[in-house]
JSON list of C-alpha atoms in Angstrom, two decimals:
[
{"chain": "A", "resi": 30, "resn": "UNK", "atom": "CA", "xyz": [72.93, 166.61, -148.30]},
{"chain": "A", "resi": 31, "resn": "UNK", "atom": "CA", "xyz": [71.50, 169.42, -146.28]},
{"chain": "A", "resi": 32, "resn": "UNK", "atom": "CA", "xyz": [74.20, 171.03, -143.93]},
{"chain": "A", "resi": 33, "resn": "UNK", "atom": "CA", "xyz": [72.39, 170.77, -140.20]},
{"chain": "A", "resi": 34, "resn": "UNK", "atom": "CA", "xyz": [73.57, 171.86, -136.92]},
{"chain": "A", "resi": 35, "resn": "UNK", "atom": "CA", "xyz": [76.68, 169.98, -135.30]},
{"chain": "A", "resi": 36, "resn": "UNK", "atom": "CA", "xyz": [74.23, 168.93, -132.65]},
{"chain": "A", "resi": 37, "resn": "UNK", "atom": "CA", "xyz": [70.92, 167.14, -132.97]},
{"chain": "A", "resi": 38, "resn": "UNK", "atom": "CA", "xyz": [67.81, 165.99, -131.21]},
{"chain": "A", "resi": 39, "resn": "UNK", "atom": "CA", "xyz": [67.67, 162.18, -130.94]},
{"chain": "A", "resi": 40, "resn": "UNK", "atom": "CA", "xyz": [63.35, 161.51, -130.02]},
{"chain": "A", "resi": 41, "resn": "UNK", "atom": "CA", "xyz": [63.51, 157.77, -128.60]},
{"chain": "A", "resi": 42, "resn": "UNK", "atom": "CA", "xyz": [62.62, 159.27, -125.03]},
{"chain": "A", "resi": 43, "resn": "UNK", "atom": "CA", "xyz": [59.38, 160.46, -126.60]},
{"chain": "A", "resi": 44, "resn": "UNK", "atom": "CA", "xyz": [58.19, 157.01, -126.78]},
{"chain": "A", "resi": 45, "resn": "UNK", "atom": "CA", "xyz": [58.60, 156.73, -123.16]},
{"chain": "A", "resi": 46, "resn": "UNK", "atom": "CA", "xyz": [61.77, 154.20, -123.36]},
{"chain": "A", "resi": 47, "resn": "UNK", "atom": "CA", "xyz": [63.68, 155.91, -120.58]},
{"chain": "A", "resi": 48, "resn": "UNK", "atom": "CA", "xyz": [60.72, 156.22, -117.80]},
{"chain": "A", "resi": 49, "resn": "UNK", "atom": "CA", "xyz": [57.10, 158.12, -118.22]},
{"chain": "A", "resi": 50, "resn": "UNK", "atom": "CA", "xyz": [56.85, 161.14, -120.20]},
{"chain": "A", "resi": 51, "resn": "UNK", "atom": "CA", "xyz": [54.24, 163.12, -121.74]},
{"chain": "A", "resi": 52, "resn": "UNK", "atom": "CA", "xyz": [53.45, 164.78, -124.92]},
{"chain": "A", "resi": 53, "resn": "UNK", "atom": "CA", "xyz": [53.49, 168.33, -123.49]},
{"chain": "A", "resi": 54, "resn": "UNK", "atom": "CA", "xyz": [57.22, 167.61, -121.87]},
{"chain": "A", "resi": 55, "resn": "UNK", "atom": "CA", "xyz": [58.23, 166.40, -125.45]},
{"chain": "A", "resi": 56, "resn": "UNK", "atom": "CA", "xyz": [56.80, 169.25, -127.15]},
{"chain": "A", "resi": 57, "resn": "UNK", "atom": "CA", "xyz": [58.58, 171.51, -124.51]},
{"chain": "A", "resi": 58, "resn": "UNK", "atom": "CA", "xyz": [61.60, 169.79, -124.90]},
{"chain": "A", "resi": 59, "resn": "UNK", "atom": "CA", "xyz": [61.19, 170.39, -128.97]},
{"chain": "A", "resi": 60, "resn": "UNK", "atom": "CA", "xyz": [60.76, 173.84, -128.47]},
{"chain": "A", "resi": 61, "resn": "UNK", "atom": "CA", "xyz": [63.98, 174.15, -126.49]},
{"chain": "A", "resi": 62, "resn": "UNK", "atom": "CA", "xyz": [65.75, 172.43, -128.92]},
{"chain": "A", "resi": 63, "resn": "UNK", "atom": "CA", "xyz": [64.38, 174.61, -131.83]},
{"chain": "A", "resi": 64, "resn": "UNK", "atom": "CA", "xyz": [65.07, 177.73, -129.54]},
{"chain": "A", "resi": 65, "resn": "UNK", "atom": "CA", "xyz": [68.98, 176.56, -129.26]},
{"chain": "A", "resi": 66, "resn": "UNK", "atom": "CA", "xyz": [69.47, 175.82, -132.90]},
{"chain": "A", "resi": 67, "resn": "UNK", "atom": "CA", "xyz": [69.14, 172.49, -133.32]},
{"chain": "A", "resi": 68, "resn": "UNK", "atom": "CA", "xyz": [68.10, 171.79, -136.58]},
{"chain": "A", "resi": 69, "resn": "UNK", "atom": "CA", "xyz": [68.21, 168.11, -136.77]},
{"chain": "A", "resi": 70, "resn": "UNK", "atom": "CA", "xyz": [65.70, 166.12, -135.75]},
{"chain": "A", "resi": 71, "resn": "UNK", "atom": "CA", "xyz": [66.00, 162.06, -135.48]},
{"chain": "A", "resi": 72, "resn": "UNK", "atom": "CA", "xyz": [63.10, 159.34, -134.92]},
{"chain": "A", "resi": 73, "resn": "UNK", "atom": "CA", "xyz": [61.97, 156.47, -135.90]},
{"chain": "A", "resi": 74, "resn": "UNK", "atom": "CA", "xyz": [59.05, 154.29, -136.07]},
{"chain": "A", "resi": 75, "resn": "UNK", "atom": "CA", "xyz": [59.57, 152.05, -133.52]},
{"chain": "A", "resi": 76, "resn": "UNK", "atom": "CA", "xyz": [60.12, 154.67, -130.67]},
{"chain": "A", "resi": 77, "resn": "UNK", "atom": "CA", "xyz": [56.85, 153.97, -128.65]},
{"chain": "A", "resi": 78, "resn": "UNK", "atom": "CA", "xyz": [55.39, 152.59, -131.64]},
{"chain": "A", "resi": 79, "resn": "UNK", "atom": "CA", "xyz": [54.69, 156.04, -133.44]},
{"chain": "A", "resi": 80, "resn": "UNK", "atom": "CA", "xyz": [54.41, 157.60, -129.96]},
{"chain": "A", "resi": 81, "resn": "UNK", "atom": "CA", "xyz": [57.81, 160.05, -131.02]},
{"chain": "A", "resi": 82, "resn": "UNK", "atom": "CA", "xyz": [56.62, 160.23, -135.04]},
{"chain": "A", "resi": 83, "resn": "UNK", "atom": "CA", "xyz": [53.22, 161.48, -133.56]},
{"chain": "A", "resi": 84, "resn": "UNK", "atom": "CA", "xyz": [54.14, 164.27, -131.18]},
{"chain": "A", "resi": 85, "resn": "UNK", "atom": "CA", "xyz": [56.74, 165.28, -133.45]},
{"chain": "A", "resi": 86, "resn": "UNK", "atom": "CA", "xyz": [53.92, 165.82, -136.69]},
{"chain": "A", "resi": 87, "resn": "UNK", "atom": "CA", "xyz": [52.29, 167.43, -134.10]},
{"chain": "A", "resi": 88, "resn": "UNK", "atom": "CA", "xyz": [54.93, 169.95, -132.80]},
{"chain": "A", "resi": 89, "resn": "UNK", "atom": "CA", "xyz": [55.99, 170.28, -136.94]},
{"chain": "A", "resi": 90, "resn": "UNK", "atom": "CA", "xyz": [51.75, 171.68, -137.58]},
{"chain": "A", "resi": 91, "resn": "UNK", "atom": "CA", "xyz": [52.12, 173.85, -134.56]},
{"chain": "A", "resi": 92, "resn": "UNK", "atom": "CA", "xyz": [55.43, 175.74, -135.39]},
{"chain": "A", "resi": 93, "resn": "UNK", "atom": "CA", "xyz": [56.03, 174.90, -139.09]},
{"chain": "A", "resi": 94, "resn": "UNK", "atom": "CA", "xyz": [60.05, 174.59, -138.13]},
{"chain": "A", "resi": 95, "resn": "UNK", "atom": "CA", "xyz": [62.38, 174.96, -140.75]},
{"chain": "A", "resi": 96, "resn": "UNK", "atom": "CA", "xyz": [64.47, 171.36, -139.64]},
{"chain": "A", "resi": 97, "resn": "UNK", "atom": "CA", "xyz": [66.08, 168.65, -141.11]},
{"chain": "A", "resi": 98, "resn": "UNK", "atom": "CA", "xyz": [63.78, 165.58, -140.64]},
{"chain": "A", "resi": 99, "resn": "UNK", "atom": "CA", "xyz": [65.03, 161.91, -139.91]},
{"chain": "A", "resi": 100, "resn": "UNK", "atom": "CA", "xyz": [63.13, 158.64, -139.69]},
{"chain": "A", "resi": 101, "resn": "UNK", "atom": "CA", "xyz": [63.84, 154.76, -139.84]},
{"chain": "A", "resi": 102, "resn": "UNK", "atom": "CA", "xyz": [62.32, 151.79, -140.25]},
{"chain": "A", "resi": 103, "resn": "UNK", "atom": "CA", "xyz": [63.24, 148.17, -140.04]},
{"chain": "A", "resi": 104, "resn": "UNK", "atom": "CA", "xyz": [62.96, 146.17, -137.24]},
{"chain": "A", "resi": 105, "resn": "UNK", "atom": "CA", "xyz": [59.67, 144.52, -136.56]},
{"chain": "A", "resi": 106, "resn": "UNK", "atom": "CA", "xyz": [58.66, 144.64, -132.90]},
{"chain": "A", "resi": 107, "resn": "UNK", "atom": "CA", "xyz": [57.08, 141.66, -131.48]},
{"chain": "A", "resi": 108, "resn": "UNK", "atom": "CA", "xyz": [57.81, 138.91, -129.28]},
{"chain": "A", "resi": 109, "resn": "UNK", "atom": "CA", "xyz": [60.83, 137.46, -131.50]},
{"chain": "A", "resi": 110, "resn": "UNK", "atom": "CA", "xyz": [61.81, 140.73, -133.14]},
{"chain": "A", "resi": 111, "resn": "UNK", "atom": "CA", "xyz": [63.38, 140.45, -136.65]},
{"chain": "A", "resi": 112, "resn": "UNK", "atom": "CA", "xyz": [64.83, 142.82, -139.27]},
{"chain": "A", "resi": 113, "resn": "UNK", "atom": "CA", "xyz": [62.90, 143.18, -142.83]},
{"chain": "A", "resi": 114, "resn": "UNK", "atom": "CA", "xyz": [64.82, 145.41, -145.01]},
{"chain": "A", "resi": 115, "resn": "UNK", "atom": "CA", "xyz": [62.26, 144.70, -148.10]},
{"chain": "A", "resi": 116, "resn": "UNK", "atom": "CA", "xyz": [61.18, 146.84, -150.67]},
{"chain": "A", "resi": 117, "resn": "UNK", "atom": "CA", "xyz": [57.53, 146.73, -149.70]},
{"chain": "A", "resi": 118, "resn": "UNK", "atom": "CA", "xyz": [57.75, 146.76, -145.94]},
{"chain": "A", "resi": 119, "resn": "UNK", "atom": "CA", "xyz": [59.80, 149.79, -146.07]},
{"chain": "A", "resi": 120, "resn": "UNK", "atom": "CA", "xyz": [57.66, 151.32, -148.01]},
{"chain": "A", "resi": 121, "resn": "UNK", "atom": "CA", "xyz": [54.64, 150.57, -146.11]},
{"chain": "A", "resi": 122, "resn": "UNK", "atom": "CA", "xyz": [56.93, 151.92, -142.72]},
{"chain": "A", "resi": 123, "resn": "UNK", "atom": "CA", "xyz": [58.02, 154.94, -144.46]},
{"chain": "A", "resi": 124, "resn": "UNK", "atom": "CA", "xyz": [54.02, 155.70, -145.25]},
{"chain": "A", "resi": 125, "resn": "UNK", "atom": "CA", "xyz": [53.12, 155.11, -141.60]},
{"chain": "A", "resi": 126, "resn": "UNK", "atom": "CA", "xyz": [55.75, 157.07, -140.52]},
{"chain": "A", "resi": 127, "resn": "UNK", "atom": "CA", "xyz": [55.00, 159.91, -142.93]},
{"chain": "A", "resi": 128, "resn": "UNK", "atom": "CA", "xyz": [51.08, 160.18, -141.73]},
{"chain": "A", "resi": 129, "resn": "UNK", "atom": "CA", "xyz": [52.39, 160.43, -138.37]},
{"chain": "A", "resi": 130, "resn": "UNK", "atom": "CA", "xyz": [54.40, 163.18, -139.33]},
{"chain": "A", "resi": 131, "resn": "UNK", "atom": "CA", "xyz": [52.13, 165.22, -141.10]},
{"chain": "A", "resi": 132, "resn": "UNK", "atom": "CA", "xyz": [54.46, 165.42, -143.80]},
{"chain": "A", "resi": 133, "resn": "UNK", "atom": "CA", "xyz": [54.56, 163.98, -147.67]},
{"chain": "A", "resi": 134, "resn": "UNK", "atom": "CA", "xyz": [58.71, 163.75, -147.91]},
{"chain": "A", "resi": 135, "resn": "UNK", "atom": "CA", "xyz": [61.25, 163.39, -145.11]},
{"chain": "A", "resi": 136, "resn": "UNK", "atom": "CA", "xyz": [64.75, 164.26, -145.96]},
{"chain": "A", "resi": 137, "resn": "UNK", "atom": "CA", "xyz": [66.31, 160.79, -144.83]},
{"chain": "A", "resi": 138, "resn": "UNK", "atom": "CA", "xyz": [65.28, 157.28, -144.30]},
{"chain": "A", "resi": 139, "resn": "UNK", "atom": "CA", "xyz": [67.27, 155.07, -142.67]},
{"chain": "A", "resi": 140, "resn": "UNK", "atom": "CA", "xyz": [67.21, 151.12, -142.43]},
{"chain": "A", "resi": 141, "resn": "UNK", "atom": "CA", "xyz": [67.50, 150.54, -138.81]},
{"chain": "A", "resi": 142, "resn": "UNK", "atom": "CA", "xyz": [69.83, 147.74, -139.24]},
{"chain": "A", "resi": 143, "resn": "UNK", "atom": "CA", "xyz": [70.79, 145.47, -142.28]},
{"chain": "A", "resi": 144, "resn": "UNK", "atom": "CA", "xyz": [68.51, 142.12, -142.79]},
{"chain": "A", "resi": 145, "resn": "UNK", "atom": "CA", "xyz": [71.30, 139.49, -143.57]},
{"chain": "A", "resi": 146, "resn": "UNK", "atom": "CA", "xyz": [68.93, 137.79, -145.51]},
{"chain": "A", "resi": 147, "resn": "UNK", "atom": "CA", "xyz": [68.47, 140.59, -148.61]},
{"chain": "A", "resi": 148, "resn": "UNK", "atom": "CA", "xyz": [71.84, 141.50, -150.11]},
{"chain": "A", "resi": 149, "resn": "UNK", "atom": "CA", "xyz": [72.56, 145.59, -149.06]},
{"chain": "A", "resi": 150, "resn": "UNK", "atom": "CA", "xyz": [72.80, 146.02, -153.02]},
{"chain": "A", "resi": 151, "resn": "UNK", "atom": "CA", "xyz": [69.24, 145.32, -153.44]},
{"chain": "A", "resi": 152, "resn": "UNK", "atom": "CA", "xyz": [67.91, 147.84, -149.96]},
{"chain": "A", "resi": 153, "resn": "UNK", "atom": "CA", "xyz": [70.16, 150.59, -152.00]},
{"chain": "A", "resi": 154, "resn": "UNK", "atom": "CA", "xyz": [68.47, 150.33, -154.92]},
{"chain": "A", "resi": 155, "resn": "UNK", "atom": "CA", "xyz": [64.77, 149.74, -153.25]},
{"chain": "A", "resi": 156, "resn": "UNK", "atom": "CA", "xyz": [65.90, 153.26, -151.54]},
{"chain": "A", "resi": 157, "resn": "UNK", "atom": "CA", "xyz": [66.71, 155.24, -154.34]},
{"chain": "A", "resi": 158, "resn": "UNK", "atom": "CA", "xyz": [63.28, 154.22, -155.96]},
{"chain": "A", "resi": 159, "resn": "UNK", "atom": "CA", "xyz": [61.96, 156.19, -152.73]},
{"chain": "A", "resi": 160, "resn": "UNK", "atom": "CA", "xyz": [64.32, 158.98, -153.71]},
{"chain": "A", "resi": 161, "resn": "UNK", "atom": "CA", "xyz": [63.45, 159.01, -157.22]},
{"chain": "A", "resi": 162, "resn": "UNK", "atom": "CA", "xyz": [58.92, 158.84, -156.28]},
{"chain": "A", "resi": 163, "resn": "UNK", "atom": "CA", "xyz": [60.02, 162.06, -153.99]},
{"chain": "A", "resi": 164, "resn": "UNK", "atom": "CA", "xyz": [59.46, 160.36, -150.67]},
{"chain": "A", "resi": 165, "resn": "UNK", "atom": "CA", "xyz": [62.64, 160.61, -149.03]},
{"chain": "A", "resi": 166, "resn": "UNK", "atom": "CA", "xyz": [65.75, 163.27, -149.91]},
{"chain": "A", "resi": 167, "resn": "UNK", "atom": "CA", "xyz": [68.19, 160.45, -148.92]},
{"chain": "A", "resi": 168, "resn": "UNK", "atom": "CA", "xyz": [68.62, 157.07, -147.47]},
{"chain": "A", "resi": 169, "resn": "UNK", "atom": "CA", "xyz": [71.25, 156.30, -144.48]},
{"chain": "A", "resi": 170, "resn": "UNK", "atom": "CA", "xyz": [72.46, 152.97, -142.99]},
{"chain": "A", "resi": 171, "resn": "UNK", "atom": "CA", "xyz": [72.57, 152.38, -139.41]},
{"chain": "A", "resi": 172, "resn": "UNK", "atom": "CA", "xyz": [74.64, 149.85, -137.19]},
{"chain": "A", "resi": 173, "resn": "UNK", "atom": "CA", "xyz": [76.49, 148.99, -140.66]},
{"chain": "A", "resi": 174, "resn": "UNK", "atom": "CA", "xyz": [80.30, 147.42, -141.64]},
{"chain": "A", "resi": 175, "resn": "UNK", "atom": "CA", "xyz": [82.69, 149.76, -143.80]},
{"chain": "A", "resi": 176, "resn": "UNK", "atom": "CA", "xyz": [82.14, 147.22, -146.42]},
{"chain": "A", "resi": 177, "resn": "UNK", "atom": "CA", "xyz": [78.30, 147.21, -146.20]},
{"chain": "A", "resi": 178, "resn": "UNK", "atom": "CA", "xyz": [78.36, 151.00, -146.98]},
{"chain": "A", "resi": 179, "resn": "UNK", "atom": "CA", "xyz": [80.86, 150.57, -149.90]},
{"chain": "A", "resi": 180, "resn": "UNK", "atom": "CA", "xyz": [78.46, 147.96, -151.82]},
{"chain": "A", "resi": 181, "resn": "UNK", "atom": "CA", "xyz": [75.14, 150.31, -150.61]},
{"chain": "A", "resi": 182, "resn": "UNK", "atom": "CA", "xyz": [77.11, 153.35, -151.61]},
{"chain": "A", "resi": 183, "resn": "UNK", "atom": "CA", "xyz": [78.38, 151.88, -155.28]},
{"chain": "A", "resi": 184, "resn": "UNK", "atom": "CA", "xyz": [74.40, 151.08, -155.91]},
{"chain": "A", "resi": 185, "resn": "UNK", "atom": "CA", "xyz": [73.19, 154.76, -154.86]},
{"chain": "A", "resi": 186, "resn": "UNK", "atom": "CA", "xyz": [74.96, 157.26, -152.98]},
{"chain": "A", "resi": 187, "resn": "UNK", "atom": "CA", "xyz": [74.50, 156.90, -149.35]},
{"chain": "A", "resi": 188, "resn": "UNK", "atom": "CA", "xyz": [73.49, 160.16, -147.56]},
{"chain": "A", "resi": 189, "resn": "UNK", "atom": "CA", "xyz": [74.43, 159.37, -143.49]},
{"chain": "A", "resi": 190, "resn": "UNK", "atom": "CA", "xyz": [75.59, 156.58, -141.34]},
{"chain": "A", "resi": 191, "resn": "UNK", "atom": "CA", "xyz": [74.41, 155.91, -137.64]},
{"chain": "A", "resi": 192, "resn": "UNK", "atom": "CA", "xyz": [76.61, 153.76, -135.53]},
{"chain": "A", "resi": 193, "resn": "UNK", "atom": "CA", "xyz": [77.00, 154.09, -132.03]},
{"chain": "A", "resi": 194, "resn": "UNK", "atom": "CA", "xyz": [80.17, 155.96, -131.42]},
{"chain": "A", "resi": 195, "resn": "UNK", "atom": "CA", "xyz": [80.26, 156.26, -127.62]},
{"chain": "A", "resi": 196, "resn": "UNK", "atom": "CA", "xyz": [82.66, 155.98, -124.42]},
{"chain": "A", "resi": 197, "resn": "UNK", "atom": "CA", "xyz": [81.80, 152.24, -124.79]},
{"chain": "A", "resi": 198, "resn": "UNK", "atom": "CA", "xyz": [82.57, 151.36, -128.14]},
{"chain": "A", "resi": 199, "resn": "UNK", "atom": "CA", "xyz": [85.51, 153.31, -130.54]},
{"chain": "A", "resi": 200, "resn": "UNK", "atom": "CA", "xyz": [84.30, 150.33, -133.09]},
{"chain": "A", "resi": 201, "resn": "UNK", "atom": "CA", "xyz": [83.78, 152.82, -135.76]},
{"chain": "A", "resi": 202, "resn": "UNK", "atom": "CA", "xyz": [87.31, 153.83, -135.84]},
{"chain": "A", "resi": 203, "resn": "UNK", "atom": "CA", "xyz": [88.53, 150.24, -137.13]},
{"chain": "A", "resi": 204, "resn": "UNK", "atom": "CA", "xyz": [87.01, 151.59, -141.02]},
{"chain": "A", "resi": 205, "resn": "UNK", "atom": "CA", "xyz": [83.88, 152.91, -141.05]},
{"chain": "A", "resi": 206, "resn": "UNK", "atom": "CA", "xyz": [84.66, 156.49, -140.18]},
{"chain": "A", "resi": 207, "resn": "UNK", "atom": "CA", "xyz": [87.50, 156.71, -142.60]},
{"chain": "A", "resi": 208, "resn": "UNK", "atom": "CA", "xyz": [85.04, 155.03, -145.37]},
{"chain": "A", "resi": 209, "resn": "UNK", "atom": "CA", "xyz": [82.37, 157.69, -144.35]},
{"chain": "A", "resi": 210, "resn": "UNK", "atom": "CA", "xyz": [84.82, 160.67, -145.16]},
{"chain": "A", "resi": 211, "resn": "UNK", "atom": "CA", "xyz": [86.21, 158.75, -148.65]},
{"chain": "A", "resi": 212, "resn": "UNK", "atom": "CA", "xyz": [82.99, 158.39, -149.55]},
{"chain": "A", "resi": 213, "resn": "UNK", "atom": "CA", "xyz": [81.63, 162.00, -148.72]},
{"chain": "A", "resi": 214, "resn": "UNK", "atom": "CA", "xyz": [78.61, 160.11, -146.04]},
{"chain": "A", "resi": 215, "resn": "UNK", "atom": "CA", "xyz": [77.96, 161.80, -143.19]}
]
């Protein structure tokens, strides 16, 4: 995949998640970012309900950046939120997103975490149909096993993995990490 900077710009506070903020704060914030070198940029639908895809197509018209550009869809909000990793939902996400973001392709899609219910084969493969109609330069997998990534990966080549790898969890280490660099996954 694309090499980006060793740093990125996670956009969840966009939404608002972490206390009031506004779009001209955000689009300050992008331009610092930009300004510093960051050339990855991560969102997803769900943060503030396009609030984050929105003010990020925005910011994208108004400078024209040249960035790496990450989405994600796959949990349905709601009052019993649920995971739907199926072909057609995606889909339907990934065009939502992409109208928010001004933009006809983003370079990778990620499921925000694995529906149990629809074998990871099958997400790969509904992925790489994306890849191959020019929607999306790569899929990733997020919050996934070692062993989820090895069947995803043996369907289509998986581009990135997000896990939380933080002073509270070192889960990753226990396989993931090591299947990440066997497989060549970022």
């Amino acid at each position: 995949g694309p090499m980006v900077s060793a740093i990125g710009l996670g956009c969840l506070s966009f939404g608002g998640l972490f206390g009031p903020t506004t779009k001209a704060e955000s689009l300050i914030c992008l331009d610092a970012a930009l300004d510093h070198g960051i050339s990855f940029y991560d969102t997803a639908n769900i943060y503030g309900a396009g609030v984050s895809e929105s003010v990020l197509g925005e910011w994208l018209a108004l400078r024209k950046p040249k960035i790496t550009l990450a989405t994600k869809a796959g949990i349905v909000p709601g009052s019993t939120r649920r995971i739907d990793n199926s072909a057609s939902y995606l889909r339907a996400e990934l065009e939502a997103s992409l109208r928010r973001l001004g933009r006809d392709y983003v370079d990778l899609f990620y499921i925000h975490r694995h529906d149990q219910a629809i074998p990871i084969e099958d997400v790969a493969d509904s992925l790489g149909r994306l890849i191959d109609q020019g929607l999306i330069g790569g899929y990733g997998l997020s919050e996934v096993s070692p062993g989820t990534l090895r069947r995803a990966h043996a369907v289509r080549p998986c581009r990135a993995v997000q896990n939380e790898y933080s002073l509270w969890t070192r889960q990753p280490e226990l396989g993931l990490m090591q299947a990440c660099a066997e497989l060549g996954v970022a």
